Amino acid sequence: MPERIRHPPLDSKKVKQPKAEIHLITDECKGCGFCIQFCPKKVLEESQEINARGVHPPKIVDESKCIICGFCTAVCPDFAIFVVEKPCEEAC
Amino acid sequence: MTEKKELEPTQSSEEVRIGVYVCHCGLNIAGSVDCEEVASFAATLPNVVLAKDNRYTCSDQGQELIKNDIKEHKLNRVVVASCSPRLHEPTFRKTCEEAGLNKYLFEMANIREQCSWVHLHDRKGATEKAKDLVKMAVAKAALLQPAEEIEVPITRKALVIGGGVAGIQASLDLADTGYMVYLVEKEPSIGGMMARIDKTFPTMDCSICILAPKMSDVGHHPNIELLTNSEVVEVKGYIGNFHVKVLQKPRYVTKDCSACDECVKVCPIVAPNEFDAGLAIRHAIYTPFAQAVPSTYTIDMNLCLNKEGVIVCDKCIKACERQAIKFEMKPETFELEAGTIIVATGADVFDPSTLPNYGYGKYLNVITSLEFERLINAGGPSGGHLIRPSDLQIPKRVAFVQCVGSRSDRNGRLYCSNVCCMNTIKDSLLIKEHWPETEIYVFYIDIRAYGKGFEDLYKRARKEGAVFIRGLPAEIIEDRKTSNLWLIGENTLQNEMYKISVDMAILSIGLEPGRDSEVIQRLLTLSRTQDGFFMEAHPKLRPVDAATGGIFFAGCAEAPKDIKDSVTQASAAAARAGILMAKGKVTVEAITPIFYAEKCKACGLCTKVCPYNAITLNKELKRIEIIAAACGGCGTCAAECPFDALTQNHFTDEQILAQIDAVTEHDAEKKIVAFCCNWCAYAGADFAGVSRMQYPPNVRIIRTMCSGRVAAKFVERAFARGASTVLVAGCHPGDCHYINANYQTQKRVERLWKKMEQNGLDKERLQLLWASAAEGERFASKIREMQTIVEKVTPEEIGKAKKIFEKPLGES
């Protein structure tokens, strides 16, 4: 539909986005970069630190952007990343 | 397609026997033309067997006389010199047919509108002109050929483009009549603008409540195939036989969807909902509104994380119990056959952010009338509470600003949008109904309450206390602390400045042509008015027909209009389409091209100029193919063909050249040879006659269907035969009856001007005029202006032009 949208939606506060808690097991990471590449919300990027396996593991840029799709967990060959939803008492 | 071979044997060996009838039309013609003299002159012309003058040729006795003469004197051509062929050609054609003569063997000389009425005080000049006009008609008549009109079958299916209220009504009407209807809508649901409006004026009915049953009817009707998320991508063919390609974008949700809303709850992506004018949110998987038809949900692939078949997020798939979500769905192309097309593509709304003085987009509390509709709607984002966006409080003082994007030079939209005045009055009553204490100010230029029950509503609004102030605000300024707005302007009724503070301002935005109009125009070869809305075939008598056969308009696509008018027009369009389909066949006037295959060099020039795509180039056979049913009959192809392989039935090169020769036989140096298109310039000349506008009698008008028929060689022949000046006249660019054929006219005339200049001729001797059917004075003053040129042209110049233009004629 045509007209330009100029105002923020009035009910945008009503929608509660799930709050994510991303867990990285950095020493398990072998630095393939799949999680960084495939994250649809670009939550991760390569860090400067060097882990036990001698590679750069990912780091979290903005946890609040994560929508807990779980794709990073699915693509990680080394089971080095998983996401849980924060319980509402903490998050909301 | 008509080929020369089929036509040749008919009359070539037979002796041509022409009967000429000069009509007095009471004193209308006889008052300034000596009809007896014209008749006795006609009797001396070649091939004329008899010439008579009578008081009223169109009367029953006059027609009987013609019929008897056809039988008694074995006439095989008839010429009537009387009024305009636009008036009585059909009458006399019928007379001829009744006497067993093919109707294309009849020709008319216009000695009333274009002679007696415009030369009221010059009996001698008018009589001479009448003689010439009869001579031209006789010259053409001698070359006339009988023709048969072809019949084209019509597919009994209709295509409706656009699923707003107009498209819905047209589809239902056609489907109820018994025809199969394809309804194509580009959005996921039908309903259009009407579904978004809260209440309708003047009855204050709930808009969606009266629309939803119709939408549901469309969804369930056995004769309607509904194609949502779809766009027409290709239209080929012609009246009765359109081949249409429709591209349907995938919904990614199958018909198994039960609209349970479980998927929406888990979808992590949110965005503003277009249906609510961005005032509410929706998810990537959604249904535009509760009453949507079809009710199947849809996934917005621009938002969804699962691009190109890679399932990143499977939350909706997991949530859907009926397993209706299929990300592997692909776009589909449907090929449809339709006999008629109804264009109901609707309108868009004006974007007020282009007017910085109103601060829309900058100040939160300045909203559009469409946003207001969603705010006041119980199904909208605020649940029907009128709240202002800045603090979500109910406003105490509200202003409406009219004509935002209408009736203004500044934004280039000069037209009145038709619905905004009544919409504002309705809105102010809605506010008063729920919150009677609210102060309402309406700033307007004029309040246009023209329809049934509109004035009553206007009175009611004033009685309820809405204040109407004439004079739009010059500027809206926001108070930064309170977010209230100051409206500053001039009250033109009281001649004083105002500065009024309100809590919220609503801009009554106008309607503008749909953003897809250009695509639709190109696909269906339609024409549009200057405003950008589609143009009808005739503004009074064929208001829902397109100039292209078999296509009709409904709703705001044609011009801004309210729901009632849209529905009325939709039913009218359905009836017009129904007439065609009920007959099951259509006859095409035999003014289609004649093709001489042996002369064709397959250059393809004709295919490029044809406004109807009726000519295609067959590269294998190295010749063109003509679809006569698609032909509009403008003759542009015949004018364009450099090898004389094409000419137009009933307006052949020989016939027009014979007319030119007849004009230029005597005193050519004093005459103006004018070529006028049937629809605008010729009609304009007729209008000059009806209005008795006087102009010099030395102009001789040759009628063609379109100015695009005027080949360069016609103009060249006129100059070669010593004509002093030539006029080519047609419809205004953009108003051409044949879509855009008159652009070819312009090109040809420009080429001729160039040629004249190169050869040292005064290019003023060739004039080009755009005159509509209503511009009689424009035509008359052009002739007066050309008279001064005629007087200026010297015999040497005429001799020079003769030499220059004789040569190329000899070659061809």
Coordinates of C-alpha atoms in Angstrom, one line a residue, chain B residues 55-467:
Chain B
R55 CA -35.3 20.7 -49.4
Y56 CA -34.5 18.0 -46.9
T57 CA -32.5 15.0 -48.1
C58 CA -32.6 13.4 -44.7
S59 CA -36.4 13.3 -44.6
D60 CA -38.2 10.1 -45.4
Q61 CA -39.1 11.5 -48.9
G62 CA -35.5 12.5 -49.5
Q63 CA -34.3 9.0 -48.6
E64 CA -37.0 7.4 -50.7
L65 CA -35.9 9.5 -53.7
I66 CA -32.3 8.2 -53.3
K67 CA -33.5 4.6 -53.0
N68 CA -35.7 4.9 -56.1
D69 CA -32.9 6.5 -58.1
I70 CA -30.5 3.8 -57.1
K71 CA -32.9 1.2 -58.6
E72 CA -34.2 3.2 -61.5
H73 CA -31.0 4.8 -62.7
K74 CA -28.7 1.9 -61.6
L75 CA -26.6 4.2 -59.4
N76 CA -23.6 2.5 -57.9
R77 CA -22.3 5.5 -56.0
V78 CA -24.2 8.1 -54.0
V79 CA -23.0 11.6 -53.0
V80 CA -25.0 13.7 -50.6
A81 CA -24.0 17.3 -50.1
S82 CA -25.6 18.4 -46.9
C83 CA -24.6 18.5 -43.3
S84 CA -21.6 17.0 -41.6
P85 CA -20.9 13.2 -42.1
R86 CA -20.5 13.1 -38.3
L87 CA -24.3 13.8 -38.2
H88 CA -26.0 12.0 -41.1
E89 CA -23.5 9.7 -42.7
P90 CA -25.0 6.7 -40.8
T91 CA -28.5 7.7 -42.0
F92 CA -27.6 7.8 -45.7
R93 CA -25.4 4.7 -45.4
K94 CA -28.5 2.9 -44.2
T95 CA -30.5 4.3 -47.0
C96 CA -28.0 3.0 -49.5
E97 CA -27.9 -0.5 -47.8
E98 CA -31.7 -0.6 -48.0
A99 CA -31.5 -0.1 -51.7
G100 CA -29.0 -2.9 -52.0
L101 CA -25.9 -0.7 -52.3
N102 CA -22.9 -1.4 -50.2
K103 CA -22.7 1.3 -47.5
Y104 CA -19.1 2.1 -48.3
L105 CA -20.1 3.3 -51.7
F106 CA -21.6 6.4 -50.1
E107 CA -19.8 9.7 -49.8
M108 CA -20.8 13.0 -48.2
A109 CA -19.9 16.7 -48.9
N110 CA -20.2 18.9 -45.8
I111 CA -21.7 22.1 -47.2
R112 CA -23.6 23.2 -44.1
E113 CA -21.3 23.2 -41.0
Q114 CA -18.2 23.8 -43.1
C115 CA -19.7 26.1 -45.8
S116 CA -23.0 27.8 -45.6
W117 CA -22.9 28.4 -41.8
V118 CA -19.4 29.9 -41.8
H119 CA -19.8 32.1 -44.9
L120 CA -23.3 33.5 -44.1
H121 CA -22.6 36.8 -45.9
D122 CA -20.6 35.6 -48.9
R123 CA -23.1 33.8 -51.2
K124 CA -20.7 33.8 -54.1
G125 CA -17.7 32.4 -52.2
A126 CA -19.9 29.9 -50.4
T127 CA -21.4 28.6 -53.6
E128 CA -18.0 28.3 -55.2
K129 CA -16.8 26.4 -52.1
A130 CA -19.8 24.1 -52.2
K131 CA -19.1 23.3 -55.8
D132 CA -15.5 22.4 -54.9
L133 CA -16.6 20.3 -52.0
V134 CA -19.1 18.4 -54.2
K135 CA -16.4 18.0 -56.8
M136 CA -14.0 16.5 -54.2
A137 CA -16.7 14.1 -53.0
V138 CA -17.5 13.0 -56.5
A139 CA -13.8 12.5 -57.3
K140 CA -13.5 10.3 -54.2
A141 CA -16.8 8.5 -54.8
A142 CA -15.7 7.4 -58.2
L143 CA -12.8 5.5 -56.5
L144 CA -14.9 4.1 -53.6
Q145 CA -14.9 0.3 -53.2
P146 CA -17.4 -1.8 -51.5
A147 CA -16.2 -3.3 -48.2
E148 CA -17.4 -5.9 -45.8
E149 CA -17.1 -5.4 -42.1
I150 CA -15.5 -8.3 -40.4
E151 CA -17.0 -10.0 -37.4
V152 CA -14.7 -11.0 -34.5
P153 CA -15.8 -13.6 -31.9
I154 CA -15.6 -12.6 -28.3
T155 CA -14.3 -14.8 -25.5
R156 CA -17.0 -14.8 -22.8
K157 CA -14.6 -14.2 -19.9
A158 CA -13.7 -10.9 -18.3
L159 CA -10.5 -9.8 -16.6
V160 CA -10.9 -7.2 -13.8
I161 CA -7.7 -5.5 -12.7
G162 CA -7.8 -4.2 -9.2
G163 CA -9.8 -5.6 -6.2
G164 CA -11.0 -2.4 -4.6
V165 CA -14.7 -1.7 -4.2
A166 CA -15.0 -0.9 -7.9
G167 CA -13.3 -4.1 -9.0
I168 CA -15.3 -6.1 -6.5
Q169 CA -18.6 -4.7 -7.8
A170 CA -17.7 -5.1 -11.4
S171 CA -16.6 -8.7 -10.8
L172 CA -19.8 -9.6 -8.9
D173 CA -22.0 -8.0 -11.5
L174 CA -20.3 -9.9 -14.4
A175 CA -20.2 -13.1 -12.4
D176 CA -23.9 -12.9 -11.5
T177 CA -24.7 -12.3 -15.2
G178 CA -23.1 -15.6 -15.8
Y179 CA -19.6 -14.7 -17.2
M180 CA -16.4 -16.1 -15.9
V181 CA -14.3 -13.4 -14.2
Y182 CA -10.6 -13.3 -13.3
L183 CA -10.0 -10.7 -10.6
V184 CA -6.4 -9.7 -10.3
E185 CA -5.2 -7.9 -7.1
K186 CA -1.6 -7.0 -6.3
E187 CA -2.1 -6.9 -2.5
P188 CA -2.6 -10.1 -0.4
S189 CA -6.2 -9.2 0.1
I190 CA -9.0 -7.5 -1.9
G191 CA -10.8 -4.6 -0.3
G192 CA -8.6 -1.7 -1.4
M193 CA -9.1 1.8 0.1
M194 CA -12.6 1.2 1.3
A195 CA -11.5 -1.5 3.7
R196 CA -9.3 1.0 5.4
I197 CA -11.9 3.7 5.9
D198 CA -13.9 3.8 9.2
K199 CA -17.3 5.2 8.2
T200 CA -18.7 6.2 4.8
F201 CA -20.5 9.5 4.1
P202 CA -23.2 10.7 4.0
T203 CA -24.9 7.7 5.7
M204 CA -22.2 7.1 8.3
D205 CA -22.3 3.3 7.6
C206 CA -19.4 1.3 8.9
S207 CA -17.2 0.9 5.8
I208 CA -15.8 -2.6 6.3
C209 CA -19.2 -3.9 7.6
I210 CA -20.8 -3.1 4.2
L211 CA -17.8 -4.2 2.2
A212 CA -16.9 -7.4 3.9
P213 CA -20.0 -9.3 2.7
K214 CA -19.2 -8.3 -0.9
M215 CA -15.6 -9.4 -0.4
S216 CA -16.7 -12.7 1.0
D217 CA -19.1 -13.1 -2.0
V218 CA -16.1 -12.7 -4.3
G219 CA -14.2 -15.3 -2.5
H220 CA -17.0 -17.9 -2.8
H221 CA -18.5 -17.1 -6.2
P222 CA -18.2 -20.0 -8.5
N223 CA -17.7 -17.7 -11.5
I224 CA -14.9 -15.7 -10.0
E225 CA -11.3 -16.8 -10.0
L226 CA -9.5 -14.6 -7.5
L227 CA -5.8 -14.0 -8.0
T228 CA -4.3 -12.0 -5.1
N229 CA -0.6 -11.1 -4.7
S230 CA -0.7 -11.0 -8.5
E231 CA 0.1 -8.5 -11.2
V232 CA -0.7 -8.4 -14.9
V233 CA 2.6 -8.5 -16.8
E234 CA 1.6 -8.9 -20.4
V235 CA -1.5 -8.2 -22.5
K236 CA -1.7 -9.2 -26.1
G237 CA -4.5 -9.5 -28.5
Y238 CA -7.5 -7.2 -29.1
I239 CA -11.2 -6.7 -28.3
G240 CA -12.8 -10.0 -27.6
N241 CA -9.5 -11.9 -27.7
F242 CA -7.1 -10.7 -25.1
H243 CA -4.2 -13.0 -24.0
V244 CA -3.1 -12.0 -20.6
K245 CA -0.2 -13.1 -18.5
V246 CA -0.5 -12.8 -14.7
L247 CA 2.4 -13.2 -12.3
Q248 CA 1.4 -14.5 -8.9
K249 CA 3.9 -14.0 -6.1
P250 CA 3.9 -16.8 -3.6
R251 CA 2.2 -16.4 -0.2
Y252 CA 4.3 -19.2 1.3
V253 CA 1.2 -20.2 3.2
T254 CA -1.2 -22.8 1.6
K255 CA -5.0 -22.8 1.6
D256 CA -4.9 -25.1 4.6
C257 CA -4.3 -22.0 6.8
S258 CA -7.1 -21.7 9.3
A259 CA -6.1 -18.1 10.3
C260 CA -5.5 -19.2 13.9
D261 CA -2.8 -16.5 14.4
E262 CA -0.4 -18.9 16.2
C263 CA 2.4 -18.2 13.7
V264 CA 2.1 -14.5 14.3
K265 CA 2.7 -14.9 18.0
V266 CA 6.1 -16.5 17.5
C267 CA 7.3 -14.5 14.5
P268 CA 10.3 -12.5 15.8
I269 CA 10.2 -9.8 13.0
V270 CA 8.1 -6.7 13.3
A271 CA 7.4 -3.8 11.0
P272 CA 4.8 -1.1 10.5
N273 CA 1.6 -2.4 9.1
E274 CA 0.8 -0.6 5.7
F275 CA -2.9 -1.3 6.2
D276 CA -2.9 0.8 9.3
A277 CA -0.9 3.6 7.6
G278 CA 2.1 2.5 9.7
L279 CA 0.3 3.3 13.0
A280 CA 0.3 -0.3 14.1
I281 CA 2.8 -3.1 13.8
R282 CA 2.6 -6.4 12.0
H283 CA 4.9 -9.4 11.8
A284 CA 6.7 -10.9 8.8
I285 CA 3.9 -13.5 8.6
Y286 CA 0.6 -11.7 8.8
T287 CA -2.9 -11.0 7.4
P288 CA -3.5 -7.4 6.5
F289 CA -6.7 -7.1 8.4
A290 CA -9.3 -9.4 10.1
Q291 CA -11.8 -9.5 7.3
A292 CA -9.2 -10.2 4.5
V293 CA -10.3 -12.3 1.6
P294 CA -8.7 -14.7 1.1
S295 CA -8.1 -15.2 4.8
T296 CA -5.0 -17.2 4.2
Y297 CA -2.0 -15.6 5.9
T298 CA 1.0 -14.4 3.9
I299 CA 4.7 -14.0 4.5
D300 CA 6.5 -10.8 3.6
M301 CA 9.7 -12.1 2.1
N302 CA 11.3 -8.6 2.4
L303 CA 11.2 -9.1 6.1
C304 CA 11.4 -12.8 6.7
L305 CA 14.8 -14.2 7.6
N306 CA 14.4 -17.2 5.4
K307 CA 15.7 -15.9 2.1
E308 CA 16.1 -18.0 -1.0
G309 CA 14.9 -21.2 0.5
V310 CA 17.4 -21.3 3.4
I311 CA 15.4 -21.9 6.6
V312 CA 17.1 -19.8 9.2
C313 CA 14.1 -19.4 11.5
D314 CA 11.5 -22.1 11.7
K315 CA 9.3 -20.7 14.5
C316 CA 6.2 -20.3 12.4
I317 CA 6.6 -23.7 10.8
K318 CA 6.8 -25.3 14.3
A319 CA 3.8 -23.2 15.5
C320 CA 1.5 -24.2 12.5
E321 CA -0.5 -27.2 13.5
R322 CA -2.0 -27.6 10.0
Q323 CA 1.5 -27.5 8.4
A324 CA 0.3 -24.8 6.0
I325 CA 3.7 -23.0 5.7
K326 CA 5.7 -23.9 2.7
F327 CA 8.8 -21.9 2.1
E328 CA 9.5 -23.7 -1.2
M329 CA 6.6 -22.0 -3.0
K330 CA 7.6 -20.3 -6.2
P331 CA 6.1 -17.5 -8.2
E332 CA 3.6 -18.7 -10.8
T333 CA 2.6 -17.3 -14.2
F334 CA -0.9 -17.8 -15.4
E335 CA -2.0 -17.4 -19.0
L336 CA -5.6 -16.2 -19.2
E337 CA -8.0 -15.6 -22.1
A338 CA -10.4 -12.7 -21.7
G339 CA -12.9 -11.0 -24.0
T340 CA -13.1 -7.8 -22.1
I341 CA -11.0 -6.0 -19.5
I342 CA -12.1 -3.8 -16.7
V343 CA -9.4 -1.5 -15.3
A344 CA -10.2 -0.7 -11.6
T345 CA -6.7 0.0 -10.4
G346 CA -7.8 2.8 -8.1
A347 CA -5.8 5.8 -6.9
D348 CA -3.1 6.6 -4.5
V349 CA -3.0 9.3 -1.9
F350 CA -0.9 12.5 -2.0
D351 CA 2.3 12.5 0.1
P352 CA 2.1 15.7 2.2
S353 CA 5.7 15.6 3.3
T354 CA 6.5 17.4 0.0
L355 CA 4.8 20.5 1.6
P356 CA 7.3 21.5 4.3
N357 CA 5.1 24.4 5.6
Y358 CA 2.7 21.8 7.1
G359 CA 5.4 19.9 8.9
Y360 CA 4.1 16.4 8.1
G361 CA 6.7 13.9 9.1
K362 CA 8.4 16.4 11.3
Y363 CA 5.7 17.1 13.8
L364 CA 4.2 14.0 15.4
N365 CA 0.7 15.6 15.8
V366 CA 0.3 16.4 12.1
I367 CA -1.4 13.4 10.6
T368 CA -3.2 12.6 7.3
S369 CA -6.9 11.9 6.9
L370 CA -6.1 8.3 6.1
E371 CA -4.2 7.9 9.4
F372 CA -7.1 9.5 11.1
E373 CA -9.4 6.8 9.6
R374 CA -7.3 4.1 11.2
L375 CA -7.1 6.0 14.5
I376 CA -10.9 6.4 14.8
N377 CA -11.5 2.8 13.6
A378 CA -12.4 0.3 16.4
G379 CA -10.2 -2.2 14.6
G380 CA -7.3 0.2 14.4
P381 CA -4.2 0.5 16.5
S382 CA -5.8 2.7 19.2
G383 CA -9.0 0.6 19.4
G384 CA -11.1 3.5 18.1
H385 CA -9.8 6.1 20.6
L386 CA -8.8 9.3 18.9
I387 CA -5.4 9.8 20.4
R388 CA -2.6 12.1 19.3
P389 CA 0.7 10.4 18.5
S390 CA 3.0 12.6 20.7
D391 CA 1.5 11.6 24.1
L392 CA -1.3 9.2 23.2
Q393 CA -3.8 11.6 24.9
I394 CA -7.3 12.5 23.5
P395 CA -7.0 15.9 21.8
K396 CA -9.2 18.7 22.9
R397 CA -8.8 20.9 19.9
V398 CA -8.5 19.5 16.4
A399 CA -7.9 21.2 13.0
F400 CA -8.7 19.8 9.6
V401 CA -6.8 21.3 6.7
Q402 CA -8.5 20.9 3.3
C403 CA -7.1 20.6 -0.2
V404 CA -3.7 19.2 0.7
G405 CA -2.5 18.0 -2.6
S406 CA -5.6 19.2 -4.5
R407 CA -6.5 22.4 -6.4
S408 CA -3.0 23.8 -6.2
D409 CA -0.4 24.9 -8.7
R410 CA 2.3 24.4 -6.1
N411 CA 2.3 20.7 -6.1
G412 CA 1.1 20.3 -9.7
R413 CA -2.3 18.8 -8.9
L414 CA -4.8 21.2 -10.2
Y415 CA -7.9 19.0 -9.9
C416 CA -10.4 18.7 -7.0
S417 CA -10.0 15.3 -5.4
N418 CA -13.8 15.0 -4.9
V419 CA -14.0 13.2 -1.6
C420 CA -12.0 15.2 0.9
C421 CA -14.6 17.8 1.8
M422 CA -17.3 15.3 2.7
N423 CA -14.7 13.0 4.3
T424 CA -13.7 15.9 6.7
I425 CA -17.3 16.7 7.5
K426 CA -17.9 13.0 8.2
D427 CA -14.8 12.9 10.4
S428 CA -15.8 16.0 12.4
L429 CA -19.1 14.4 13.1
L430 CA -17.4 11.2 14.2
I431 CA -15.3 13.2 16.7
K432 CA -18.4 15.1 17.9
E433 CA -20.2 11.8 18.3
H434 CA -17.6 10.3 20.7
W435 CA -16.2 13.4 22.3
P436 CA -18.7 16.2 22.0
E437 CA -16.5 18.7 23.9
T438 CA -13.8 18.6 21.3
E439 CA -13.3 21.9 19.4
I440 CA -13.1 21.4 15.7
Y441 CA -11.7 23.9 13.1
V442 CA -12.0 23.2 9.4
F443 CA -9.8 25.3 7.1
Y444 CA -11.0 25.2 3.5
I445 CA -11.0 26.9 0.1
D446 CA -14.5 25.9 -0.8
I447 CA -16.7 23.3 0.7
R448 CA -18.1 21.1 -2.1
A449 CA -21.1 19.3 -0.8
Y450 CA -22.6 18.5 -4.2
G451 CA -24.1 15.0 -3.8
K452 CA -27.3 13.5 -2.5
G453 CA -27.5 14.1 1.3
F454 CA -24.2 15.9 1.4
E455 CA -25.5 19.3 2.2
D456 CA -27.5 17.9 5.1
L457 CA -24.4 16.4 6.5
Y458 CA -22.6 19.7 6.1
K459 CA -25.4 21.5 8.0
R460 CA -25.3 18.9 10.7
A461 CA -21.6 19.3 11.2
R462 CA -22.0 23.1 11.6
K463 CA -24.9 22.6 14.0
E464 CA -22.8 20.3 16.1
G465 CA -20.3 23.1 16.5
A466 CA -17.6 22.5 14.0
V467 CA -16.1 25.8 13.0

